[in-house]
mmCIF file of C-alpha atoms and ligand atoms in Angstrom:
data_model
loop_
_atom_site.group_PDB
_atom_site.id
_atom_site.type_symbol
_atom_site.label_atom_id
_atom_site.label_comp_id
_atom_site.label_asym_id
_atom_site.label_seq_id
_atom_site.Cartn_x
_atom_site.Cartn_y
_atom_site.Cartn_z
ATOM 1 C CA MET S 1 -116.562 -92.700 150.230
ATOM 2 C CA ILE S 2 -119.690 -93.738 152.087
ATOM 3 C CA LYS S 3 -122.840 -94.037 150.039
ATOM 4 C CA ALA S 4 -126.457 -93.495 150.985
ATOM 5 C CA ARG S 5 -128.890 -96.275 150.024
ATOM 6 C CA LYS S 6 -129.616 -96.533 146.297
ATOM 7 C CA CYS S 7 -133.191 -95.255 146.573
ATOM 8 C CA VAL S 8 -131.974 -92.246 148.556
ATOM 9 C CA ARG S 9 -129.200 -91.479 146.048
ATOM 10 C CA GLU S 10 -131.813 -91.495 143.307
ATOM 11 C CA MET S 11 -134.084 -89.016 145.084
ATOM 12 C CA LYS S 12 -134.424 -85.535 143.703
ATOM 13 C CA GLU S 13 -133.748 -82.703 146.142
ATOM 14 C CA TYR S 14 -136.971 -81.309 147.530
ATOM 15 C CA HIS S 15 -136.979 -77.643 148.412
ATOM 16 C CA SER S 16 -140.036 -76.134 149.936
ATOM 17 C CA PRO S 17 -140.506 -72.813 148.139
ATOM 18 C CA LEU S 18 -139.952 -70.779 151.310
ATOM 19 C CA SER S 19 -140.387 -67.247 150.158
ATOM 20 C CA GLY S 20 -137.374 -65.002 150.590
ATOM 21 C CA ALA S 21 -137.185 -61.739 152.498
ATOM 22 C CA ALA S 22 -138.377 -59.858 149.421
ATOM 23 C CA ILE S 23 -141.862 -61.329 149.887
ATOM 24 C CA ASP S 24 -144.165 -59.780 152.456
ATOM 25 C CA LEU S 25 -147.386 -61.568 151.482
ATOM 26 C CA ARG S 26 -146.814 -65.314 151.460
ATOM 27 C CA LEU S 27 -149.595 -67.050 149.616
ATOM 28 C CA ASP S 28 -147.587 -70.042 148.454
ATOM 29 C CA MET S 29 -147.760 -72.503 151.371
ATOM 30 C CA ASN S 30 -151.439 -72.465 152.400
ATOM 31 C CA GLU S 31 -150.521 -70.963 155.736
ATOM 32 C CA SER S 32 -152.874 -68.781 157.733
ATOM 33 C CA THR S 33 -152.034 -65.113 157.197
ATOM 34 C CA THR S 34 -153.749 -64.089 160.438
ATOM 35 C CA GLY S 35 -151.957 -66.372 162.894
ATOM 36 C CA CYS S 36 -153.095 -68.572 165.738
ATOM 37 C CA SER S 37 -155.605 -68.054 168.543
ATOM 38 C CA PRO S 38 -154.539 -65.445 171.136
ATOM 39 C CA ARG S 39 -155.228 -68.097 173.768
ATOM 40 C CA VAL S 40 -152.543 -70.313 172.219
ATOM 41 C CA LEU S 41 -150.079 -67.445 172.203
ATOM 42 C CA ALA S 42 -150.830 -66.599 175.832
ATOM 43 C CA LYS S 43 -150.200 -70.226 176.765
ATOM 44 C CA ILE S 44 -146.819 -70.199 175.013
ATOM 45 C CA HIS S 45 -145.849 -67.014 176.866
ATOM 46 C CA SER S 46 -146.786 -68.653 180.153
ATOM 47 C CA LEU S 47 -144.477 -71.657 179.788
ATOM 48 C CA ASP S 48 -141.668 -71.733 182.300
ATOM 49 C CA ALA S 49 -138.080 -72.908 182.221
ATOM 50 C CA LYS S 50 -138.772 -76.016 184.279
ATOM 51 C CA LEU S 51 -141.399 -77.282 181.872
ATOM 52 C CA LEU S 52 -139.055 -76.786 178.928
ATOM 53 C CA ALA S 53 -136.354 -78.742 180.736
ATOM 54 C CA LEU S 54 -138.496 -81.881 180.564
ATOM 55 C CA TYR S 55 -139.021 -84.290 177.705
ATOM 56 C CA PRO S 56 -142.564 -83.691 176.430
ATOM 57 C CA ARG S 57 -145.214 -86.286 177.316
ATOM 58 C CA ARG S 58 -147.494 -86.900 174.375
ATOM 59 C CA GLU S 59 -150.085 -89.168 175.993
ATOM 60 C CA PRO S 60 -152.219 -86.642 177.934
ATOM 61 C CA ALA S 61 -152.462 -84.467 174.819
ATOM 62 C CA GLU S 62 -153.355 -87.529 172.730
ATOM 63 C CA LYS S 63 -156.326 -88.163 175.016
ATOM 64 C CA LEU S 64 -157.559 -84.616 174.429
ATOM 65 C CA ALA S 65 -157.098 -84.846 170.664
ATOM 66 C CA ALA S 66 -158.814 -88.251 170.540
ATOM 67 C CA ALA S 67 -161.831 -86.970 172.464
ATOM 68 C CA PHE S 68 -161.986 -83.952 170.164
ATOM 69 C CA VAL S 69 -162.025 -85.958 166.922
ATOM 70 C CA GLY S 70 -164.188 -88.723 168.415
ATOM 71 C CA VAL S 71 -161.837 -91.718 168.489
ATOM 72 C CA LYS S 72 -160.264 -93.751 171.296
ATOM 73 C CA PRO S 73 -156.829 -92.617 172.551
ATOM 74 C CA GLU S 74 -155.287 -95.882 171.325
ATOM 75 C CA GLU S 75 -156.575 -95.065 167.829
ATOM 76 C CA LEU S 76 -154.689 -91.773 167.594
ATOM 77 C CA MET S 77 -151.126 -90.547 167.572
ATOM 78 C CA LEU S 78 -149.954 -86.951 167.632
ATOM 79 C CA THR S 79 -147.345 -86.288 164.968
ATOM 80 C CA ASN S 80 -144.775 -83.651 164.108
ATOM 81 C CA GLY S 81 -147.116 -82.178 161.513
ATOM 82 C CA ALA S 82 -149.185 -84.318 159.155
ATOM 83 C CA ASP S 83 -145.902 -84.830 157.264
ATOM 84 C CA GLU S 84 -144.620 -87.126 159.977
ATOM 85 C CA GLY S 85 -147.816 -89.179 159.862
ATOM 86 C CA ILE S 86 -147.260 -89.771 156.146
ATOM 87 C CA ASP S 87 -143.619 -90.686 156.748
ATOM 88 C CA VAL S 88 -144.455 -93.127 159.545
ATOM 89 C CA LEU S 89 -147.090 -94.858 157.397
ATOM 90 C CA CYS S 90 -144.706 -95.223 154.460
ATOM 91 C CA ARG S 91 -142.011 -96.671 156.698
ATOM 92 C CA ALA S 92 -144.459 -99.068 158.331
ATOM 93 C CA TYR S 93 -146.176 -100.460 155.240
ATOM 94 C CA LEU S 94 -143.879 -100.058 152.229
ATOM 95 C CA ASP S 95 -141.098 -102.492 151.387
ATOM 96 C CA PRO S 96 -138.791 -101.928 148.399
ATOM 97 C CA GLU S 97 -140.668 -102.682 145.149
ATOM 98 C CA ASP S 98 -144.075 -102.314 146.832
ATOM 99 C CA GLU S 99 -146.500 -99.896 145.236
ATOM 100 C CA LEU S 100 -147.989 -96.693 146.563
ATOM 101 C CA ILE S 101 -150.905 -95.267 144.594
ATOM 102 C CA ILE S 102 -151.331 -91.507 144.526
ATOM 103 C CA ILE S 103 -153.610 -89.337 142.445
ATOM 104 C CA VAL S 104 -151.812 -86.530 140.628
ATOM 105 C CA PRO S 105 -151.532 -83.589 140.846
ATOM 106 C CA ALA S 106 -150.757 -84.287 144.501
ATOM 107 C CA PHE S 107 -149.062 -82.929 147.606
ATOM 108 C CA ALA S 108 -145.345 -83.559 146.991
ATOM 109 C CA MET S 109 -144.400 -85.274 150.231
ATOM 110 C CA TYR S 110 -146.216 -88.577 149.579
ATOM 111 C CA GLU S 111 -143.765 -89.414 146.854
ATOM 112 C CA VAL S 112 -140.745 -88.185 148.814
ATOM 113 C CA PHE S 113 -141.512 -90.372 151.835
ATOM 114 C CA ALA S 114 -142.405 -93.379 149.676
ATOM 115 C CA GLN S 115 -139.129 -93.103 147.765
ATOM 116 C CA ILE S 116 -137.093 -93.323 150.964
ATOM 117 C CA THR S 117 -138.520 -96.820 151.454
ATOM 118 C CA GLY S 118 -137.584 -97.926 147.939
ATOM 119 C CA ALA S 119 -141.244 -98.406 147.001
ATOM 120 C CA ARG S 120 -142.608 -97.518 143.579
ATOM 121 C CA THR S 121 -145.078 -94.661 143.235
ATOM 122 C CA VAL S 122 -147.953 -95.332 140.849
ATOM 123 C CA ARG S 123 -149.349 -91.969 139.742
ATOM 124 C CA ILE S 124 -152.959 -91.951 138.586
ATOM 125 C CA PRO S 125 -153.828 -88.716 136.774
ATOM 126 C CA CYS S 126 -157.026 -86.923 137.774
ATOM 127 C CA GLY S 127 -159.894 -87.156 135.308
ATOM 128 C CA PRO S 128 -161.343 -84.261 133.286
ATOM 129 C CA ASN S 129 -161.447 -81.021 135.278
ATOM 130 C CA PHE S 130 -159.311 -82.643 137.983
ATOM 131 C CA SER S 131 -162.107 -85.035 138.964
ATOM 132 C CA PHE S 132 -161.249 -88.025 141.177
ATOM 133 C CA PRO S 133 -160.289 -90.856 138.785
ATOM 134 C CA PHE S 134 -162.329 -93.459 140.645
ATOM 135 C CA ASP S 135 -162.320 -96.276 138.036
ATOM 136 C CA LYS S 136 -158.619 -95.805 137.255
ATOM 137 C CA VAL S 137 -157.695 -96.008 140.933
ATOM 138 C CA LEU S 138 -159.637 -99.268 141.269
ATOM 139 C CA GLN S 139 -157.938 -100.659 138.143
ATOM 140 C CA ALA S 140 -154.484 -99.696 139.461
ATOM 141 C CA ILE S 141 -154.793 -101.833 142.611
ATOM 142 C CA THR S 142 -152.530 -104.893 142.358
ATOM 143 C CA PRO S 143 -151.237 -107.445 144.889
ATOM 144 C CA ARG S 144 -148.191 -105.147 145.224
ATOM 145 C CA THR S 145 -150.311 -102.174 146.310
ATOM 146 C CA ARG S 146 -149.502 -101.637 149.965
ATOM 147 C CA MET S 147 -150.552 -98.032 150.307
ATOM 148 C CA ILE S 148 -153.034 -95.614 148.686
ATOM 149 C CA VAL S 149 -153.300 -91.913 149.475
ATOM 150 C CA ILE S 150 -156.472 -89.926 148.941
ATOM 151 C CA THR S 151 -156.360 -86.235 149.786
ATOM 152 C CA ASN S 152 -159.762 -84.825 150.611
ATOM 153 C CA PRO S 153 -160.162 -82.041 149.721
ATOM 154 C CA ASN S 154 -157.251 -82.314 147.355
ATOM 155 C CA ASN S 155 -154.150 -80.142 147.240
ATOM 156 C CA PRO S 156 -153.534 -78.388 144.781
ATOM 157 C CA THR S 157 -157.024 -78.484 143.232
ATOM 158 C CA GLY S 158 -159.167 -77.811 146.308
ATOM 159 C CA LEU S 159 -161.718 -80.337 145.015
ATOM 160 C CA ALA S 160 -163.498 -82.874 147.193
ATOM 161 C CA VAL S 161 -163.819 -86.632 146.721
ATOM 162 C CA LYS S 162 -167.157 -88.397 147.292
ATOM 163 C CA ARG S 163 -167.388 -90.363 150.526
ATOM 164 C CA SER S 164 -168.892 -93.373 148.701
ATOM 165 C CA GLU S 165 -165.928 -93.486 146.288
ATOM 166 C CA ILE S 166 -163.367 -93.314 149.088
ATOM 167 C CA LEU S 167 -165.140 -96.145 150.905
ATOM 168 C CA GLN S 168 -165.167 -98.267 147.752
ATOM 169 C CA VAL S 169 -161.428 -97.744 147.196
ATOM 170 C CA ILE S 170 -160.723 -98.750 150.793
ATOM 171 C CA ALA S 171 -162.861 -101.884 150.408
ATOM 172 C CA ALA S 172 -161.156 -102.798 147.121
ATOM 173 C CA ALA S 173 -157.671 -102.780 148.691
ATOM 174 C CA PRO S 174 -157.945 -104.656 152.000
ATOM 175 C CA ASP S 175 -154.194 -105.402 152.000
ATOM 176 C CA ALA S 176 -153.214 -101.773 151.551
ATOM 177 C CA ALA S 177 -153.021 -99.003 154.114
ATOM 178 C CA VAL S 178 -155.312 -96.256 152.826
ATOM 179 C CA LEU S 179 -154.333 -92.807 154.035
ATOM 180 C CA LEU S 180 -157.082 -90.248 153.856
ATOM 181 C CA ASP S 181 -155.266 -86.933 154.149
ATOM 182 C CA GLU S 182 -157.737 -84.471 155.650
ATOM 183 C CA ALA S 183 -155.290 -81.573 156.054
ATOM 184 C CA TYR S 184 -157.998 -79.146 154.852
ATOM 185 C CA PHE S 185 -160.893 -80.769 156.743
ATOM 186 C CA ASP S 186 -161.704 -77.642 158.759
ATOM 187 C CA PHE S 187 -162.588 -75.723 155.598
ATOM 188 C CA TYR S 188 -164.664 -78.584 154.197
ATOM 189 C CA GLY S 189 -166.427 -80.293 157.088
ATOM 190 C CA GLU S 190 -166.801 -83.837 155.766
ATOM 191 C CA THR S 191 -164.681 -86.624 157.191
ATOM 192 C CA LEU S 192 -164.221 -90.351 157.476
ATOM 193 C CA MET S 193 -162.900 -90.047 161.034
ATOM 194 C CA ASP S 194 -166.181 -91.690 162.128
ATOM 195 C CA GLN S 195 -165.026 -94.895 160.386
ATOM 196 C CA ILE S 196 -161.871 -95.239 162.497
ATOM 197 C CA GLY S 197 -162.228 -98.388 164.536
ATOM 198 C CA GLY S 198 -164.586 -99.922 161.995
ATOM 199 C CA ILE S 199 -162.346 -100.136 158.929
ATOM 200 C CA PRO S 200 -159.052 -101.935 159.617
ATOM 201 C CA ASN S 201 -156.998 -100.424 156.740
ATOM 202 C CA LEU S 202 -158.089 -96.775 157.009
ATOM 203 C CA PHE S 203 -155.889 -93.987 158.385
ATOM 204 C CA VAL S 204 -156.925 -90.351 158.662
ATOM 205 C CA ALA S 205 -154.384 -87.507 158.926
ATOM 206 C CA ARG S 206 -155.160 -83.982 160.115
ATOM 207 C CA THR S 207 -153.031 -80.930 160.765
ATOM 208 C CA PHE S 208 -152.978 -77.825 162.945
ATOM 209 C CA SER S 209 -150.965 -76.010 160.255
ATOM 210 C CA LYS S 210 -153.910 -74.613 158.321
ATOM 211 C CA ALA S 211 -157.133 -73.574 160.077
ATOM 212 C CA TYR S 212 -155.425 -73.363 163.482
ATOM 213 C CA GLY S 213 -152.600 -71.174 162.162
ATOM 214 C CA LEU S 214 -149.920 -73.305 163.816
ATOM 215 C CA ALA S 215 -147.669 -74.473 160.967
ATOM 216 C CA GLY S 216 -144.606 -73.321 162.904
ATOM 217 C CA ILE S 217 -145.484 -75.477 165.904
ATOM 218 C CA ARG S 218 -145.569 -78.693 163.812
ATOM 219 C CA LEU S 219 -148.582 -80.579 165.098
ATOM 220 C CA GLY S 220 -150.647 -83.199 163.331
ATOM 221 C CA VAL S 221 -152.933 -86.101 164.079
ATOM 222 C CA LEU S 222 -152.857 -89.603 162.679
ATOM 223 C CA ALA S 223 -155.783 -91.900 163.434
ATOM 224 C CA GLY S 224 -156.233 -95.557 162.563
ATOM 225 C CA ALA S 225 -157.236 -98.947 163.924
ATOM 226 C CA ALA S 226 -155.797 -99.494 167.427
ATOM 227 C CA ASP S 227 -153.754 -102.576 166.477
ATOM 228 C CA GLN S 228 -152.124 -100.727 163.575
ATOM 229 C CA MET S 229 -151.490 -97.603 165.631
ATOM 230 C CA ALA S 230 -149.654 -99.766 168.190
ATOM 231 C CA VAL S 231 -147.268 -100.752 165.388
ATOM 232 C CA LEU S 232 -146.829 -97.154 164.247
ATOM 233 C CA ARG S 233 -145.968 -96.057 167.787
ATOM 234 C CA ARG S 234 -142.877 -98.270 167.569
ATOM 235 C CA ILE S 235 -141.620 -96.188 164.645
ATOM 236 C CA ALA S 236 -142.364 -92.620 165.718
ATOM 237 C CA PRO S 237 -139.749 -91.241 168.108
ATOM 238 C CA PRO S 238 -141.189 -90.973 171.640
ATOM 239 C CA PHE S 239 -140.617 -87.204 171.753
ATOM 240 C CA ASN S 240 -141.635 -86.387 168.185
ATOM 241 C CA VAL S 241 -144.055 -83.667 169.305
ATOM 242 C CA ASN S 242 -142.445 -80.767 171.134
ATOM 243 C CA ALA S 243 -143.519 -79.189 174.435
ATOM 244 C CA PHE S 244 -144.913 -76.033 172.801
ATOM 245 C CA ALA S 245 -147.224 -78.088 170.604
ATOM 246 C CA ILE S 246 -148.337 -80.303 173.470
ATOM 247 C CA GLU S 247 -148.986 -77.396 175.818
ATOM 248 C CA CYS S 248 -150.869 -75.456 173.129
ATOM 249 C CA LEU S 249 -153.166 -78.251 172.084
ATOM 250 C CA LYS S 250 -155.861 -77.739 174.742
ATOM 251 C CA GLU S 251 -156.093 -74.007 174.102
ATOM 252 C CA ALA S 252 -156.153 -74.549 170.339
ATOM 253 C CA LEU S 253 -158.982 -77.087 170.612
ATOM 254 C CA ASP S 254 -160.941 -75.117 173.205
ATOM 255 C CA ASP S 255 -160.969 -71.884 171.197
ATOM 256 C CA ARG S 256 -163.523 -73.200 168.727
ATOM 257 C CA GLN S 257 -164.811 -69.709 168.023
ATOM 258 C CA PHE S 258 -161.377 -68.652 166.741
ATOM 259 C CA VAL S 259 -161.242 -71.483 164.191
ATOM 260 C CA ALA S 260 -164.889 -70.996 163.188
ATOM 261 C CA ASP S 261 -164.322 -67.261 162.604
ATOM 262 C CA TYR S 262 -161.149 -67.888 160.627
ATOM 263 C CA VAL S 263 -162.811 -70.510 158.424
ATOM 264 C CA LYS S 264 -165.703 -68.111 157.799
ATOM 265 C CA GLN S 265 -163.260 -65.355 156.836
ATOM 266 C CA VAL S 266 -161.368 -67.669 154.475
ATOM 267 C CA ARG S 267 -164.555 -68.845 152.766
ATOM 268 C CA ALA S 268 -165.730 -65.264 152.257
ATOM 269 C CA SER S 269 -162.431 -63.984 150.824
ATOM 270 C CA ARG S 270 -162.023 -67.156 148.741
ATOM 271 C CA ASP S 271 -165.445 -66.721 147.153
ATOM 272 C CA TRP S 272 -164.739 -63.031 146.554
ATOM 273 C CA LEU S 273 -161.375 -63.806 144.909
ATOM 274 C CA LEU S 274 -162.889 -66.572 142.786
ATOM 275 C CA LYS S 275 -165.538 -64.189 141.447
ATOM 276 C CA LYS S 276 -162.936 -61.505 140.661
ATOM 277 C CA LEU S 277 -160.640 -63.957 138.885
ATOM 278 C CA GLU S 278 -163.516 -65.351 136.850
ATOM 279 C CA GLN S 279 -164.618 -61.821 135.932
ATOM 280 C CA MET S 280 -161.074 -61.246 134.642
ATOM 281 C CA GLY S 281 -161.543 -64.305 132.442
ATOM 282 C CA PHE S 282 -159.448 -66.829 134.370
ATOM 283 C CA GLU S 283 -160.600 -70.373 134.982
ATOM 284 C CA CYS S 284 -160.742 -71.432 138.665
ATOM 285 C CA TRP S 285 -161.867 -74.586 140.439
ATOM 286 C CA PRO S 286 -164.454 -74.524 143.224
ATOM 287 C CA SER S 287 -162.271 -74.957 146.288
ATOM 288 C CA HIS S 288 -163.198 -76.476 149.658
ATOM 289 C CA THR S 289 -159.890 -75.326 151.183
ATOM 290 C CA ASN S 290 -157.909 -72.202 152.080
ATOM 291 C CA PHE S 291 -156.471 -71.894 148.569
ATOM 292 C CA LEU S 292 -157.591 -71.530 144.973
ATOM 293 C CA LEU S 293 -156.145 -73.073 141.835
ATOM 294 C CA VAL S 294 -156.255 -70.630 138.931
ATOM 295 C CA ASN S 295 -155.434 -71.141 135.285
ATOM 296 C CA PHE S 296 -153.451 -68.147 134.045
ATOM 297 C CA GLY S 297 -152.510 -70.001 130.846
ATOM 298 C CA GLU S 298 -149.715 -68.321 128.912
ATOM 299 C CA LEU S 299 -149.647 -65.415 131.358
ATOM 300 C CA ARG S 300 -148.493 -67.647 134.212
ATOM 301 C CA GLU S 301 -144.800 -66.677 134.210
ATOM 302 C CA ALA S 302 -145.525 -62.954 133.773
ATOM 303 C CA ILE S 303 -148.019 -63.061 136.636
ATOM 304 C CA LEU S 304 -145.721 -65.000 138.995
ATOM 305 C CA ASN S 305 -142.852 -62.592 138.257
ATOM 306 C CA GLY S 306 -145.059 -59.516 138.489
ATOM 307 C CA MET S 307 -146.418 -60.677 141.848
ATOM 308 C CA ARG S 308 -142.909 -61.384 143.136
ATOM 309 C CA ALA S 309 -141.868 -57.873 142.069
ATOM 310 C CA ARG S 310 -144.782 -56.633 144.211
ATOM 311 C CA ARG S 311 -143.621 -58.781 147.141
ATOM 312 C CA ILE S 312 -146.436 -61.319 146.783
ATOM 313 C CA GLY S 313 -145.529 -65.030 146.692
ATOM 314 C CA LEU S 314 -147.864 -67.367 144.779
ATOM 315 C CA ARG S 315 -147.242 -71.045 144.076
ATOM 316 C CA ASN S 316 -146.428 -72.178 140.584
ATOM 317 C CA ARG S 317 -147.969 -75.588 139.801
ATOM 318 C CA PRO S 318 -146.021 -76.908 136.821
ATOM 319 C CA ASP S 319 -148.004 -80.153 137.238
ATOM 320 C CA CYS S 320 -151.240 -78.318 136.271
ATOM 321 C CA GLU S 321 -150.944 -76.656 132.881
ATOM 322 C CA GLY S 322 -150.930 -72.870 133.175
ATOM 323 C CA CYS S 323 -151.960 -72.998 136.822
ATOM 324 C CA VAL S 324 -150.976 -71.194 139.982
ATOM 325 C CA ARG S 325 -152.151 -71.909 143.527
ATOM 326 C CA ILE S 326 -153.083 -68.929 145.694
ATOM 327 C CA SER S 327 -153.476 -69.278 149.462
ATOM 328 C CA ILE S 328 -156.424 -67.348 150.818
ATOM 329 C CA GLY S 329 -155.759 -64.491 153.203
ATOM 330 C CA THR S 330 -157.898 -61.649 154.492
ATOM 331 C CA LYS S 331 -160.207 -59.667 152.209
ATOM 332 C CA GLN S 332 -157.635 -56.799 152.155
ATOM 333 C CA GLU S 333 -154.857 -59.196 151.160
ATOM 334 C CA MET S 334 -157.011 -60.627 148.376
ATOM 335 C CA GLU S 335 -157.777 -57.068 147.212
ATOM 336 C CA ARG S 336 -154.037 -56.474 147.028
ATOM 337 C CA VAL S 337 -153.668 -59.582 144.850
ATOM 338 C CA VAL S 338 -156.458 -58.502 142.514
ATOM 339 C CA SER S 339 -155.125 -54.982 142.168
ATOM 340 C CA ALA S 340 -151.586 -56.322 141.512
ATOM 341 C CA LEU S 341 -153.058 -58.662 138.923
ATOM 342 C CA GLY S 342 -154.782 -55.748 137.194
ATOM 343 C CA GLU S 343 -151.471 -53.838 137.023
ATOM 344 C CA ILE S 344 -149.583 -56.872 135.710
ATOM 345 C CA MET S 345 -152.224 -57.464 133.026
ATOM 346 C CA THR S 346 -151.976 -53.829 131.891
ATOM 347 C CA GLU S 347 -148.156 -54.012 131.784
ATOM 348 C CA THR S 348 -148.201 -57.312 129.888
ATOM 349 C CA THR S 349 -150.725 -56.077 127.330
ATOM 350 C CA ALA S 350 -148.677 -52.892 126.817
ATOM 351 C CA ALA S 351 -145.484 -54.950 126.345
ATOM 352 C CA GLN S 352 -147.265 -57.198 123.831
ATOM 353 C CA GLU S 353 -148.486 -54.129 121.878
ATOM 354 C CA ILE S 354 -144.940 -52.738 121.679
ATOM 355 C CA ALA S 355 -143.597 -56.102 120.468
ATOM 356 C CA LYS S 356 -146.133 -56.228 117.597
HETATM 357 N N1 PMP U 401 -151.074 -82.891 153.548
HETATM 358 C C1 PMP U 401 -151.441 -81.920 152.715
HETATM 359 C C2 PMP U 401 -152.450 -82.237 151.655
HETATM 360 C C3 PMP U 401 -150.866 -80.652 152.785
HETATM 361 O O1 PMP U 401 -151.223 -79.709 151.916
HETATM 362 C C4 PMP U 401 -149.900 -80.393 153.797
HETATM 363 C C5 PMP U 401 -149.219 -79.056 153.956
HETATM 364 N N2 PMP U 401 -149.221 -78.225 152.904
HETATM 365 C C6 PMP U 401 -149.564 -81.435 154.656
HETATM 366 C C7 PMP U 401 -150.173 -82.658 154.514
HETATM 367 C C8 PMP U 401 -148.513 -81.277 155.712
HETATM 368 O O2 PMP U 401 -148.958 -80.543 156.785
HETATM 369 P P1 PMP U 401 -148.077 -80.321 158.091
HETATM 370 O O3 PMP U 401 -147.706 -78.897 158.116
HETATM 371 O O4 PMP U 401 -149.014 -80.685 159.207
HETATM 372 O O5 PMP U 401 -146.900 -81.236 158.033
#
């Protein structure tokens, strides 16, 4: 029988928690619940058969994306979602037995892509209240460290990392590729994209899956020093980004008002939900993203099940004690969550009374 490589055989299966048909409010993947810009949709409808017959050319769209984020075209590559950017970096910089440093709790795919290379993942736990463990990250850097990932703001906590600390980590590991994952940049506003071209070991990843409402299109950006990006272009397949994504890009970038309005809506419903949850006595973390991490403590299972029974999908975070991650939707959708939560709490209290 043929055998996959040892590191692949040892990998755990990763299933994204794609909600089943029984869920009609998906708040478990940090997707937009309102969808993409109507201009993007109109563009997709306008595509003709001839265009779809051709292999998609990435370069013109890369020029647009580079101008938009303020880097040179040779410093940027479009990717099949930010996921592909992470994968390409791992394959480019990690040899078996090399070390990748991540800060946990973290987005799951860093570890998955690193494992495929046979590298070792060094997990540095967040500090108190999920703070960025700056000193511990510095201490963890060894000659074997070939990659470090910092997610800013972080998923699943929603917390931001100080620019000065990120810069110090990058400077402390000149032989490591440092990936700054800015998937939630649009909700936060601070970036290190301005350092691309100046810092040779920095990479910045962005995605159109969140604020642009285009997760289904699979479009991301990876930026880095031009000489390194030339290496990465050897690895990424030439047609990694599909024609829909390429054709949509201009419309998505041009409709700035759409993204600004969506971000405003998310911030307002996020702050409203946070207040409600805190009034109900649940601990939350101040998020700079389109999701909230909430500590439901011992009620976690009952709440996840109760929500599922009401067709609402939330994300369990077993890596954060008692916590659940809730993607932010419209105000009405958040009202539905709060009212469901009220019902579940009443049911659970009643059940506890009966059991006494
Ligand atoms: N990085 C982070 C921190 C994320 O949360 C996600 C998606 N949840 C991604 C990357 C991947 O995004 P994409 O859909 O662009 O692959």
